[in-house]
């Protein structure tokens, strides 16, 4: 089946239902990442209010940067693969990418419902990321603490200590749903989870070592024992 245009003379192309849901998924994923990007104005505001990032011990900085690069690849490579390959191929899944389709073959209604739920979920995560940025405010940083540090323990930070990583892992799950593809799940299990497991202790040690917030962060760890998912991790 396909969605057809009956507007005479315009020559609007025909799209199948699968092409349509692929297009919706591409738009949803792109919008989710757009929402999740802090932007230059936000970064400048953060530096004005809290100063520049405090340099960590050189060896720790190198390791943390390396791990950051790894988990960034784990998130962005699958996303960019879909965002580029599908529009280039007229929103038909290329054969080489279709080899990673989920093995489950449900009814059409379930198939489209799962994919639509993935699209909605991805946009929802983008909106949640905006909320995290607003809660974190001037303390946002890729690594370590800023010159004028302040403990953030409100909002979602009252539930988990690293909510941005929670959302990144959720994005991989929703990506698998919206594109019906297991490649993001491999990136989640093989890249993101190990990288976050290595990086989170580094970040927490930098906060514990900070003279201005070390004691407060130590108490915060006791108040909020979960790093990314309550009662799980």
CSV table of C-alpha atoms in Angstrom, one decimal:
chain,number,residue,atom,x,y,z
A,1,UNK,CA,0.0,0.0,0.0
A,2,UNK,CA,1.1,3.6,-0.4
A,3,UNK,CA,0.0,7.1,0.3
A,4,UNK,CA,-0.8,8.8,-3.0
A,5,UNK,CA,-1.4,12.4,-4.0
A,6,UNK,CA,-4.3,13.1,-6.2
A,7,UNK,CA,-3.4,16.7,-6.9
A,8,UNK,CA,-3.3,16.8,-10.6
A,9,UNK,CA,-0.3,18.0,-12.4
A,10,UNK,CA,2.0,18.4,-9.4
A,11,UNK,CA,3.9,15.1,-9.9
A,12,UNK,CA,4.1,14.5,-6.1
A,13,UNK,CA,5.9,11.2,-5.6
A,14,UNK,CA,4.3,8.2,-4.0
A,15,UNK,CA,5.5,7.0,-0.6
A,16,UNK,CA,4.8,3.6,1.0
A,17,UNK,CA,3.8,3.4,4.6
A,18,UNK,CA,7.3,2.2,5.5
A,19,UNK,CA,8.9,5.1,3.7
A,20,UNK,CA,6.5,7.4,5.5
A,21,UNK,CA,7.3,6.0,9.0
A,22,UNK,CA,11.0,6.2,8.0
A,23,UNK,CA,10.7,9.8,7.2
A,24,UNK,CA,8.8,10.5,10.4
A,25,UNK,CA,11.5,8.7,12.3
A,26,UNK,CA,14.3,10.8,10.7
A,27,UNK,CA,12.5,14.0,11.5
A,28,UNK,CA,11.8,12.9,15.1
A,29,UNK,CA,15.4,11.9,15.7
A,30,UNK,CA,16.8,15.1,14.2
A,31,UNK,CA,14.4,17.1,16.3
A,32,UNK,CA,15.4,15.2,19.4
A,33,UNK,CA,19.1,15.9,18.9
A,34,UNK,CA,18.2,19.6,18.1
A,35,UNK,CA,16.5,19.8,21.5
A,36,UNK,CA,19.4,18.0,23.2
A,37,UNK,CA,22.1,20.4,22.0
A,38,UNK,CA,22.9,23.2,24.5
A,39,UNK,CA,23.9,25.8,21.9
A,40,UNK,CA,26.6,28.5,21.9
A,41,UNK,CA,24.4,31.0,23.8
A,42,UNK,CA,23.8,28.6,26.7
A,43,UNK,CA,27.5,27.7,26.8
A,44,UNK,CA,28.5,31.4,27.0
A,45,UNK,CA,25.9,32.1,29.7
A,46,UNK,CA,27.3,29.2,31.8
A,47,UNK,CA,30.8,30.6,31.5
A,48,UNK,CA,29.7,34.0,32.6
A,49,UNK,CA,27.9,32.7,35.6
A,50,UNK,CA,30.2,29.9,36.8
A,51,UNK,CA,33.5,30.4,35.1
A,52,UNK,CA,35.5,28.1,32.9
A,53,UNK,CA,36.0,24.3,33.6
A,54,UNK,CA,38.6,23.5,36.2
A,55,UNK,CA,41.4,21.5,34.8
A,56,UNK,CA,41.7,18.0,36.2
A,57,UNK,CA,44.9,16.0,36.6
A,58,UNK,CA,46.4,15.6,33.1
A,59,UNK,CA,46.3,11.9,33.1
A,60,UNK,CA,42.7,11.8,34.3
A,61,UNK,CA,41.8,14.5,31.7
A,62,UNK,CA,43.2,12.4,28.9
A,63,UNK,CA,41.4,9.3,30.0
A,64,UNK,CA,38.1,11.2,30.5
A,65,UNK,CA,38.4,12.8,27.1
A,66,UNK,CA,39.1,9.5,25.4
A,67,UNK,CA,36.1,7.9,27.1
A,68,UNK,CA,33.9,10.9,26.2
A,69,UNK,CA,34.9,10.5,22.5
A,70,UNK,CA,34.0,6.8,22.6
A,71,UNK,CA,30.6,7.2,24.1
A,72,UNK,CA,29.9,10.1,21.7
A,73,UNK,CA,30.7,7.8,18.8
A,74,UNK,CA,28.4,5.2,20.2
A,75,UNK,CA,25.5,7.6,20.2
A,76,UNK,CA,26.2,9.7,17.1
A,77,UNK,CA,27.4,7.0,14.6
A,78,UNK,CA,24.1,5.1,14.6
A,79,UNK,CA,22.1,8.3,14.6
A,80,UNK,CA,24.0,9.8,11.7
A,81,UNK,CA,23.8,6.5,9.8
A,82,UNK,CA,20.0,6.7,9.8
A,83,UNK,CA,19.9,10.5,9.3
A,84,UNK,CA,22.0,10.3,6.2
A,85,UNK,CA,21.3,6.9,4.7
A,86,UNK,CA,17.5,7.1,4.7
A,87,UNK,CA,17.0,10.5,3.0
A,88,UNK,CA,19.7,9.7,0.5
A,89,UNK,CA,17.9,6.5,-0.4
A,90,UNK,CA,14.4,8.1,-0.6
A,91,UNK,CA,13.5,6.9,2.9
A,92,UNK,CA,13.9,3.3,1.9
A,93,UNK,CA,16.1,1.3,4.3
A,94,UNK,CA,19.3,0.4,2.3
A,95,UNK,CA,19.9,-3.3,2.1
A,96,UNK,CA,23.1,-3.2,4.0
A,97,UNK,CA,21.3,-1.4,6.9
A,98,UNK,CA,18.2,-3.6,6.6
A,99,UNK,CA,20.4,-6.6,7.6
A,100,UNK,CA,20.2,-5.2,11.1
A,101,UNK,CA,16.4,-5.2,11.2
A,102,UNK,CA,14.9,-6.5,14.4
A,103,UNK,CA,14.3,-10.3,14.0
A,104,UNK,CA,10.8,-10.1,15.5
A,105,UNK,CA,8.0,-10.0,12.9
A,106,UNK,CA,4.8,-8.7,14.5
A,107,UNK,CA,1.5,-7.7,12.9
A,108,UNK,CA,1.5,-4.5,10.9
A,109,UNK,CA,-0.4,-2.7,13.6
A,110,UNK,CA,2.1,-3.6,16.3
A,111,UNK,CA,5.0,-2.9,14.0
A,112,UNK,CA,3.9,0.7,13.2
A,113,UNK,CA,2.8,1.3,16.8
A,114,UNK,CA,6.2,0.3,18.2
A,115,UNK,CA,7.9,2.6,15.6
A,116,UNK,CA,5.6,5.5,16.3
A,117,UNK,CA,6.2,5.0,20.1
A,118,UNK,CA,9.9,5.2,19.4
A,119,UNK,CA,9.4,8.5,17.6
A,120,UNK,CA,7.3,10.0,20.4
A,121,UNK,CA,9.8,8.7,23.0
A,122,UNK,CA,12.8,10.2,21.2
A,123,UNK,CA,11.1,13.6,21.1
A,124,UNK,CA,10.1,13.2,24.8
A,125,UNK,CA,13.8,12.5,25.7
A,126,UNK,CA,14.8,15.7,23.9
A,127,UNK,CA,12.3,17.7,25.9
A,128,UNK,CA,13.6,16.1,29.1
A,129,UNK,CA,17.1,17.0,28.1
A,130,UNK,CA,16.0,20.7,28.0
A,131,UNK,CA,14.7,20.3,31.5
A,132,UNK,CA,18.0,18.8,32.6
A,133,UNK,CA,19.9,21.7,31.1
A,134,UNK,CA,17.6,24.2,32.9
A,135,UNK,CA,18.0,22.4,36.2
A,136,UNK,CA,21.8,22.1,35.8
A,137,UNK,CA,22.0,25.7,34.8
A,138,UNK,CA,25.5,27.3,35.2
A,139,UNK,CA,27.0,24.0,36.4
A,140,UNK,CA,26.7,22.3,33.0
A,141,UNK,CA,30.0,20.9,31.7
A,142,UNK,CA,31.3,18.0,29.7
A,143,UNK,CA,34.0,17.1,32.2
A,144,UNK,CA,34.7,18.0,35.8
A,145,UNK,CA,33.5,21.1,37.7
A,146,UNK,CA,33.6,24.9,37.0
A,147,UNK,CA,35.6,27.6,38.7
A,148,UNK,CA,32.5,28.6,40.8
A,149,UNK,CA,31.0,25.2,41.5
A,150,UNK,CA,27.6,24.6,43.1
A,151,UNK,CA,25.9,21.3,43.9
A,152,UNK,CA,22.8,20.6,41.9
A,153,UNK,CA,20.4,18.2,43.7
A,154,UNK,CA,17.0,19.3,42.5
A,155,UNK,CA,14.7,18.1,39.7
A,156,UNK,CA,15.8,14.9,38.1
A,157,UNK,CA,19.1,15.2,40.0
A,158,UNK,CA,17.1,14.2,43.2
A,159,UNK,CA,16.5,10.8,41.5
A,160,UNK,CA,19.8,10.0,39.8
A,161,UNK,CA,23.2,11.6,39.7
A,162,UNK,CA,23.8,11.4,36.0
A,163,UNK,CA,20.5,11.9,34.2
A,164,UNK,CA,22.1,13.0,30.9
A,165,UNK,CA,23.6,9.5,30.6
A,166,UNK,CA,20.2,8.0,31.4
A,167,UNK,CA,18.7,9.9,28.5
A,168,UNK,CA,21.5,9.0,26.2
A,169,UNK,CA,20.9,5.3,26.9
A,170,UNK,CA,17.2,5.8,26.4
A,171,UNK,CA,17.8,7.4,23.1
A,172,UNK,CA,19.5,4.3,21.8
A,173,UNK,CA,16.5,2.2,22.8
A,174,UNK,CA,14.0,4.5,21.1
A,175,UNK,CA,16.3,4.7,18.1
A,176,UNK,CA,16.1,0.9,17.8
A,177,UNK,CA,12.3,1.1,18.0
A,178,UNK,CA,11.8,4.0,15.6
A,179,UNK,CA,14.0,2.4,12.9
A,180,UNK,CA,13.2,-1.2,13.8
A,181,UNK,CA,17.0,-1.9,13.9
A,182,UNK,CA,19.2,-3.6,16.5
A,183,UNK,CA,22.3,-1.5,15.6
A,184,UNK,CA,21.6,1.1,18.3
A,185,UNK,CA,21.2,-1.7,20.9
A,186,UNK,CA,24.6,-3.0,20.0
A,187,UNK,CA,26.0,0.5,20.5
A,188,UNK,CA,24.2,0.7,23.8
A,189,UNK,CA,25.5,-2.6,25.2
A,190,UNK,CA,28.9,-2.5,23.6
A,191,UNK,CA,29.9,1.1,23.8
A,192,UNK,CA,27.7,3.4,25.9
A,193,UNK,CA,27.2,1.3,29.0
A,194,UNK,CA,30.9,0.4,29.4
A,195,UNK,CA,32.0,4.0,28.6
A,196,UNK,CA,29.6,5.5,31.1
A,197,UNK,CA,30.7,2.9,33.7
A,198,UNK,CA,34.3,4.1,33.3
A,199,UNK,CA,33.6,7.8,33.0
A,200,UNK,CA,31.1,8.4,35.9
A,201,UNK,CA,33.6,7.5,38.6
A,202,UNK,CA,36.1,9.9,37.0
A,203,UNK,CA,33.6,12.8,37.1
A,204,UNK,CA,32.5,12.0,40.6
A,205,UNK,CA,36.1,11.9,41.8
A,206,UNK,CA,36.7,15.3,40.3
A,207,UNK,CA,33.7,16.7,42.3
A,208,UNK,CA,34.8,14.9,45.5
A,209,UNK,CA,38.3,16.4,45.2
A,210,UNK,CA,37.0,19.9,44.7
A,211,UNK,CA,37.5,21.9,48.0
A,212,UNK,CA,34.3,23.9,47.6
A,213,UNK,CA,31.9,21.1,46.9
A,214,UNK,CA,33.6,17.9,47.9
A,215,UNK,CA,31.9,17.4,51.2
A,216,UNK,CA,28.5,18.4,49.8
A,217,UNK,CA,28.9,15.9,46.9
A,218,UNK,CA,29.8,13.1,49.4
A,219,UNK,CA,26.6,13.7,51.3
A,220,UNK,CA,24.7,13.9,48.0
A,221,UNK,CA,25.9,10.5,47.0
A,222,UNK,CA,24.4,9.1,50.1
A,223,UNK,CA,21.1,10.9,49.5
A,224,UNK,CA,20.9,9.8,45.9
A,225,UNK,CA,22.6,6.4,45.6
A,226,UNK,CA,21.6,5.7,42.0
A,227,UNK,CA,23.8,6.9,39.1
A,228,UNK,CA,21.5,6.5,36.1
A,229,UNK,CA,18.4,4.4,36.9
A,230,UNK,CA,16.7,4.2,40.3
A,231,UNK,CA,17.0,0.8,42.0
A,232,UNK,CA,19.0,-0.5,39.0
A,233,UNK,CA,22.3,1.3,38.5
